[in-house]
Coordinates of C-alpha atoms and ligand atoms in Angstrom, one line a residue:
M202 CA -171.0 199.9 -76.6
I203 CA -170.2 203.3 -78.0
R204 CA -170.0 203.2 -81.7
S205 CA -167.8 205.9 -83.2
S206 CA -167.1 204.8 -86.7
L207 CA -169.2 206.7 -89.2
A208 CA -169.8 205.2 -92.6
A209 CA -170.2 207.5 -95.7
S210 CA -173.1 209.9 -95.7
E211 CA -175.5 209.8 -98.7
R212 CA -177.0 213.1 -100.0
L213 CA -180.7 212.7 -100.6
S214 CA -181.6 215.6 -102.8
R215 CA -180.2 218.9 -104.0
A216 CA -182.6 220.8 -101.9
A217 CA -182.0 219.1 -98.5
G218 CA -181.4 215.8 -96.8
V219 CA -178.5 213.6 -96.0
K220 CA -178.5 210.0 -94.7
M221 CA -175.9 209.1 -92.1
A222 CA -175.0 205.5 -91.5
G223 CA -172.9 203.8 -88.8
L224 CA -174.6 205.3 -85.8
D225 CA -176.7 203.7 -83.1
L226 CA -178.6 206.7 -81.6
A227 CA -179.5 204.6 -78.5
Q228 CA -175.9 204.8 -77.4
P229 CA -174.1 207.9 -76.1
L230 CA -172.6 209.9 -79.0
T231 CA -168.9 210.3 -79.2
R232 CA -167.6 213.8 -79.8
A233 CA -166.7 213.0 -83.3
A234 CA -170.1 211.6 -84.1
K235 CA -171.8 214.7 -82.6
A236 CA -169.6 217.0 -84.6
A237 CA -170.3 215.0 -87.8
I238 CA -174.1 215.2 -87.1
D239 CA -173.9 219.0 -86.4
A240 CA -172.0 219.6 -89.6
A241 CA -174.4 217.5 -91.6
F242 CA -177.4 219.2 -90.1
L243 CA -176.2 222.7 -90.9
A244 CA -175.1 221.7 -94.4
H245 CA -178.2 219.6 -95.4
H246 CA -180.9 220.7 -92.9
V247 CA -182.6 217.2 -92.8
V248 CA -180.6 214.3 -91.4
V249 CA -181.8 210.7 -91.7
F250 CA -180.7 207.8 -89.6
A251 CA -182.1 204.5 -90.7
D252 CA -182.6 201.2 -88.8
Q253 CA -182.7 202.7 -85.3
R254 CA -184.2 201.0 -82.2
L255 CA -185.1 203.7 -79.8
T256 CA -187.2 203.8 -76.7
R257 CA -188.9 207.1 -76.0
E258 CA -186.4 207.8 -73.3
A259 CA -183.4 207.1 -75.6
Q260 CA -184.9 209.4 -78.2
F261 CA -185.3 212.2 -75.6
A262 CA -181.6 211.7 -74.5
F263 CA -180.5 211.9 -78.2
A264 CA -182.5 215.1 -78.7
A265 CA -181.1 216.6 -75.5
S266 CA -177.6 216.5 -77.0
F267 CA -178.8 219.3 -79.3
G268 CA -180.2 221.6 -76.6
E269 CA -183.2 221.9 -74.2
V270 CA -186.0 219.6 -75.2
E271 CA -189.5 221.0 -75.0
V272 CA -191.9 219.3 -72.5
H273 CA -194.9 218.0 -74.3
G274 CA -198.0 216.1 -73.7
L275 CA -201.6 216.7 -72.7
H276 CA -202.3 215.8 -76.3
R277 CA -205.2 213.4 -77.1
G278 CA -205.2 211.6 -73.9
E279 CA -201.4 211.6 -73.4
S280 CA -200.4 212.6 -69.9
K281 CA -197.6 215.2 -69.3
R282 CA -194.4 213.2 -69.1
H283 CA -190.9 214.5 -68.8
G284 CA -187.9 212.9 -70.3
V285 CA -189.6 211.0 -73.1
A286 CA -190.4 211.7 -76.7
H287 CA -194.1 212.3 -77.2
I288 CA -196.4 210.6 -79.6
L289 CA -197.7 212.1 -82.9
S290 CA -200.2 210.0 -84.7
N291 CA -203.3 209.9 -86.9
L292 CA -205.3 208.1 -84.2
D293 CA -208.3 209.3 -82.4
E294 CA -208.8 209.0 -78.6
H295 CA -209.9 205.3 -79.1
G296 CA -206.7 204.5 -81.1
R297 CA -208.5 204.4 -84.4
P298 CA -207.0 206.0 -87.6
R299 CA -208.9 209.0 -88.7
L300 CA -208.8 211.8 -91.3
R301 CA -207.8 215.1 -89.9
R302 CA -208.2 218.0 -92.3
S303 CA -208.5 221.1 -90.2
R304 CA -206.7 224.4 -91.0
A305 CA -204.3 223.6 -88.2
A306 CA -203.4 220.1 -89.5
N307 CA -199.8 219.4 -90.3
Y308 CA -200.7 218.5 -93.9
H309 CA -200.2 222.3 -94.6
W310 CA -196.8 223.7 -95.2
H311 CA -195.5 225.0 -91.9
T312 CA -192.5 225.5 -89.6
D313 CA -193.0 224.3 -86.1
K314 CA -194.6 226.7 -83.6
P315 CA -193.7 230.0 -85.4
Y316 CA -196.4 231.6 -83.1
R317 CA -193.9 231.3 -80.2
A318 CA -191.6 234.2 -79.4
A319 CA -188.7 231.7 -79.6
P320 CA -189.8 228.9 -81.9
P321 CA -188.1 225.5 -81.9
A322 CA -184.7 225.1 -83.6
L323 CA -185.1 221.5 -84.6
T324 CA -187.6 218.7 -84.6
M325 CA -187.1 215.0 -84.9
L326 CA -189.5 212.2 -85.7
F327 CA -188.9 208.4 -85.2
A328 CA -191.1 206.1 -87.3
V329 CA -192.8 203.6 -85.1
E330 CA -195.9 202.5 -87.2
L331 CA -196.4 203.3 -90.9
P332 CA -199.0 202.6 -93.5
P333 CA -198.1 200.0 -96.1
E334 CA -197.3 202.8 -98.5
G335 CA -197.1 206.6 -98.3
G336 CA -197.4 208.8 -95.2
D337 CA -194.4 210.8 -96.5
T338 CA -193.0 214.1 -95.1
E339 CA -191.9 216.9 -97.4
F340 CA -189.3 219.5 -96.6
A341 CA -188.9 222.8 -98.5
N342 CA -185.6 224.7 -98.2
T343 CA -186.6 228.3 -97.5
A344 CA -182.9 229.5 -97.6
M345 CA -182.4 228.2 -101.1
A346 CA -185.8 229.7 -102.0
Y347 CA -184.8 233.1 -100.6
E348 CA -181.5 233.0 -102.5
A349 CA -183.4 232.3 -105.8
L350 CA -185.7 235.3 -105.5
P351 CA -185.2 238.1 -107.9
D352 CA -183.3 241.1 -106.4
E353 CA -186.3 243.3 -106.7
M354 CA -188.4 240.9 -104.6
K355 CA -185.5 240.7 -102.0
R356 CA -185.6 244.5 -101.8
R357 CA -189.3 244.5 -101.5
I358 CA -189.5 242.1 -98.6
A359 CA -186.4 243.3 -96.7
G360 CA -187.5 244.5 -93.3
L361 CA -191.1 243.1 -93.5
R362 CA -192.5 241.4 -90.5
V363 CA -195.0 238.5 -90.4
V364 CA -197.7 238.1 -87.8
F365 CA -198.2 234.5 -86.6
R366 CA -201.1 233.1 -84.6
P367 CA -201.8 229.4 -84.0
A368 CA -204.3 228.3 -86.6
F369 CA -205.8 226.0 -83.9
D370 CA -206.5 228.9 -81.5
E371 CA -206.8 232.3 -83.1
G372 CA -207.7 233.8 -79.8
R373 CA -204.1 233.6 -78.6
P374 CA -201.9 236.8 -78.7
A375 CA -200.0 237.3 -82.0
V376 CA -196.3 237.0 -82.3
V377 CA -194.3 239.0 -85.0
H378 CA -191.2 237.7 -86.7
P379 CA -189.0 238.9 -89.6
L380 CA -190.3 237.6 -93.0
V381 CA -186.6 237.0 -93.9
R382 CA -184.8 235.5 -90.9
T383 CA -181.1 235.0 -90.5
H384 CA -179.9 231.5 -89.4
P385 CA -178.2 232.0 -86.0
E386 CA -175.5 229.4 -86.9
T387 CA -174.9 229.8 -90.6
S388 CA -176.1 233.4 -91.1
A389 CA -178.0 232.2 -94.2
K390 CA -181.2 234.2 -94.9
A391 CA -184.4 232.2 -95.2
L392 CA -188.1 233.0 -95.7
Y393 CA -190.1 232.5 -92.6
L394 CA -193.8 231.9 -93.3
G395 CA -196.3 229.1 -93.9
N396 CA -199.4 228.0 -91.9
H397 CA -200.1 230.1 -88.8
A398 CA -198.8 233.3 -90.7
T399 CA -201.9 235.6 -90.7
H400 CA -200.6 238.8 -92.3
I401 CA -197.7 241.2 -92.9
E402 CA -197.4 243.9 -90.4
G403 CA -198.2 247.4 -91.8
L404 CA -199.5 246.1 -95.2
P405 CA -203.1 246.1 -96.3
A406 CA -204.6 242.7 -95.5
E407 CA -205.1 241.6 -99.1
E408 CA -201.7 242.8 -100.3
G409 CA -200.0 241.0 -97.4
A410 CA -202.0 237.8 -98.0
A411 CA -201.1 237.9 -101.7
L412 CA -197.5 238.3 -100.9
L413 CA -197.5 235.4 -98.4
R414 CA -199.2 233.2 -101.0
E415 CA -196.8 234.2 -103.7
L416 CA -193.7 233.5 -101.5
L417 CA -195.1 230.2 -100.3
A418 CA -195.8 229.0 -103.8
H419 CA -192.2 230.0 -104.7
A420 CA -190.6 228.3 -101.7
T421 CA -192.4 225.0 -102.1
Q422 CA -191.6 224.4 -105.8
P423 CA -190.3 220.9 -106.4
R424 CA -186.8 222.2 -107.0
F425 CA -186.6 223.3 -103.3
V426 CA -188.3 220.2 -101.9
Y427 CA -187.0 216.9 -100.4
R428 CA -189.7 214.2 -99.9
H429 CA -188.9 211.7 -97.2
R430 CA -190.4 208.2 -97.8
W431 CA -190.4 206.7 -94.4
R432 CA -189.2 203.2 -93.4
L433 CA -189.8 201.8 -89.9
G434 CA -186.8 202.7 -87.7
D435 CA -186.0 205.9 -89.5
L436 CA -185.2 208.9 -87.3
V437 CA -185.3 212.1 -89.2
M438 CA -184.3 215.5 -87.7
W439 CA -184.7 218.8 -89.4
D440 CA -183.9 222.5 -89.0
N441 CA -187.0 224.6 -88.5
R442 CA -185.0 227.8 -89.0
C443 CA -184.6 227.3 -92.8
L444 CA -187.3 224.7 -93.8
L445 CA -191.0 224.4 -94.1
H446 CA -192.4 220.9 -93.9
R447 CA -195.7 219.0 -94.2
A448 CA -197.1 215.6 -93.7
V449 CA -198.4 214.1 -97.0
A450 CA -201.8 212.4 -96.9
N451 CA -200.8 210.0 -99.7
Y452 CA -202.3 207.0 -97.9
E453 CA -205.7 206.0 -96.5
T454 CA -205.5 208.1 -93.4
A455 CA -208.7 206.8 -92.0
K456 CA -207.7 203.2 -92.5
Y457 CA -204.0 202.8 -91.6
R458 CA -202.1 203.8 -88.5
R459 CA -199.2 206.2 -88.7
V460 CA -197.4 206.6 -85.3
M461 CA -194.3 208.7 -84.8
H462 CA -192.3 209.6 -81.7
R463 CA -191.5 213.3 -81.7
S464 CA -188.9 215.5 -79.9
V465 CA -188.6 219.2 -80.3
V466 CA -185.5 221.2 -79.3
C467 CA -185.9 224.8 -78.2
G468 CA -184.7 227.7 -80.4
T469 CA -184.0 231.4 -80.1
V470 CA -185.8 234.5 -81.1
P471 CA -185.7 234.9 -84.9
F472 CA -183.8 238.0 -86.2
Ligands
SIN668 C1 -195.0 217.8 -88.2 O1 -195.6 218.5 -88.9 O2 -194.4 218.2 -87.3 C2 -195.0 216.3 -88.5 C3 -194.9 215.9 -89.9 C4 -195.3 214.5 -90.2 O3 -196.0 213.9 -89.4 O4 -194.8 214.0 -91.2

């Protein structure tokens, strides 16, 4: 059955987030439903769909309605598979929960894969196994944060470019993007930074690092942040072009399992 009736949307915070009811994402989307999701996504940057029942194939099909889905895999024993959402978890290769605290871990504020020439436009996670409490994800609205900067700071950072390199493999070639990027669909300006940003092109290392720290602290103030408290069956999709996000280790990560299915939709070169 194709469900097309959309119940009212509920805004989740001033910074970001809207919950959309009345959709079964395992079914093909009607045009009206797709248009409603697109509009909600651009207006609120994080869209939450509760009580979903999705196979990895169905999640991939839903993600593919937003663009080309990245092929993933070769990650902690997973084989490369096409056409399915991949698995993101706190488990080791034996399936045991573990604490992962490396510089590359997603507990640090980041946007997905900024070290790519064309980083992903959107990411979605589907909650499959959760700890009894906690295991939240936070999102910081970097367009709102940019808007709130004093004019003097906006002038100072206009035209600056950030060098990104994966924190898990600093041997890889660097990629350079604008520190203030323009959203390709809304034209809103947003700060582009976070984990994997190594320095600012053309600035002395310490000055660039201090600027990145200052802007990150500004962008991640509570007034710009929406914290998602997961429930099983939640599918959450977010816009990497105007948000930072991080997993919150507010549970016993070495005791409880947290398993998500993840899909990433390709984006364009930031400008
Ligand atoms: C991510 O950083 O892409 C995932 C965040 C999470 O697991 O909550």
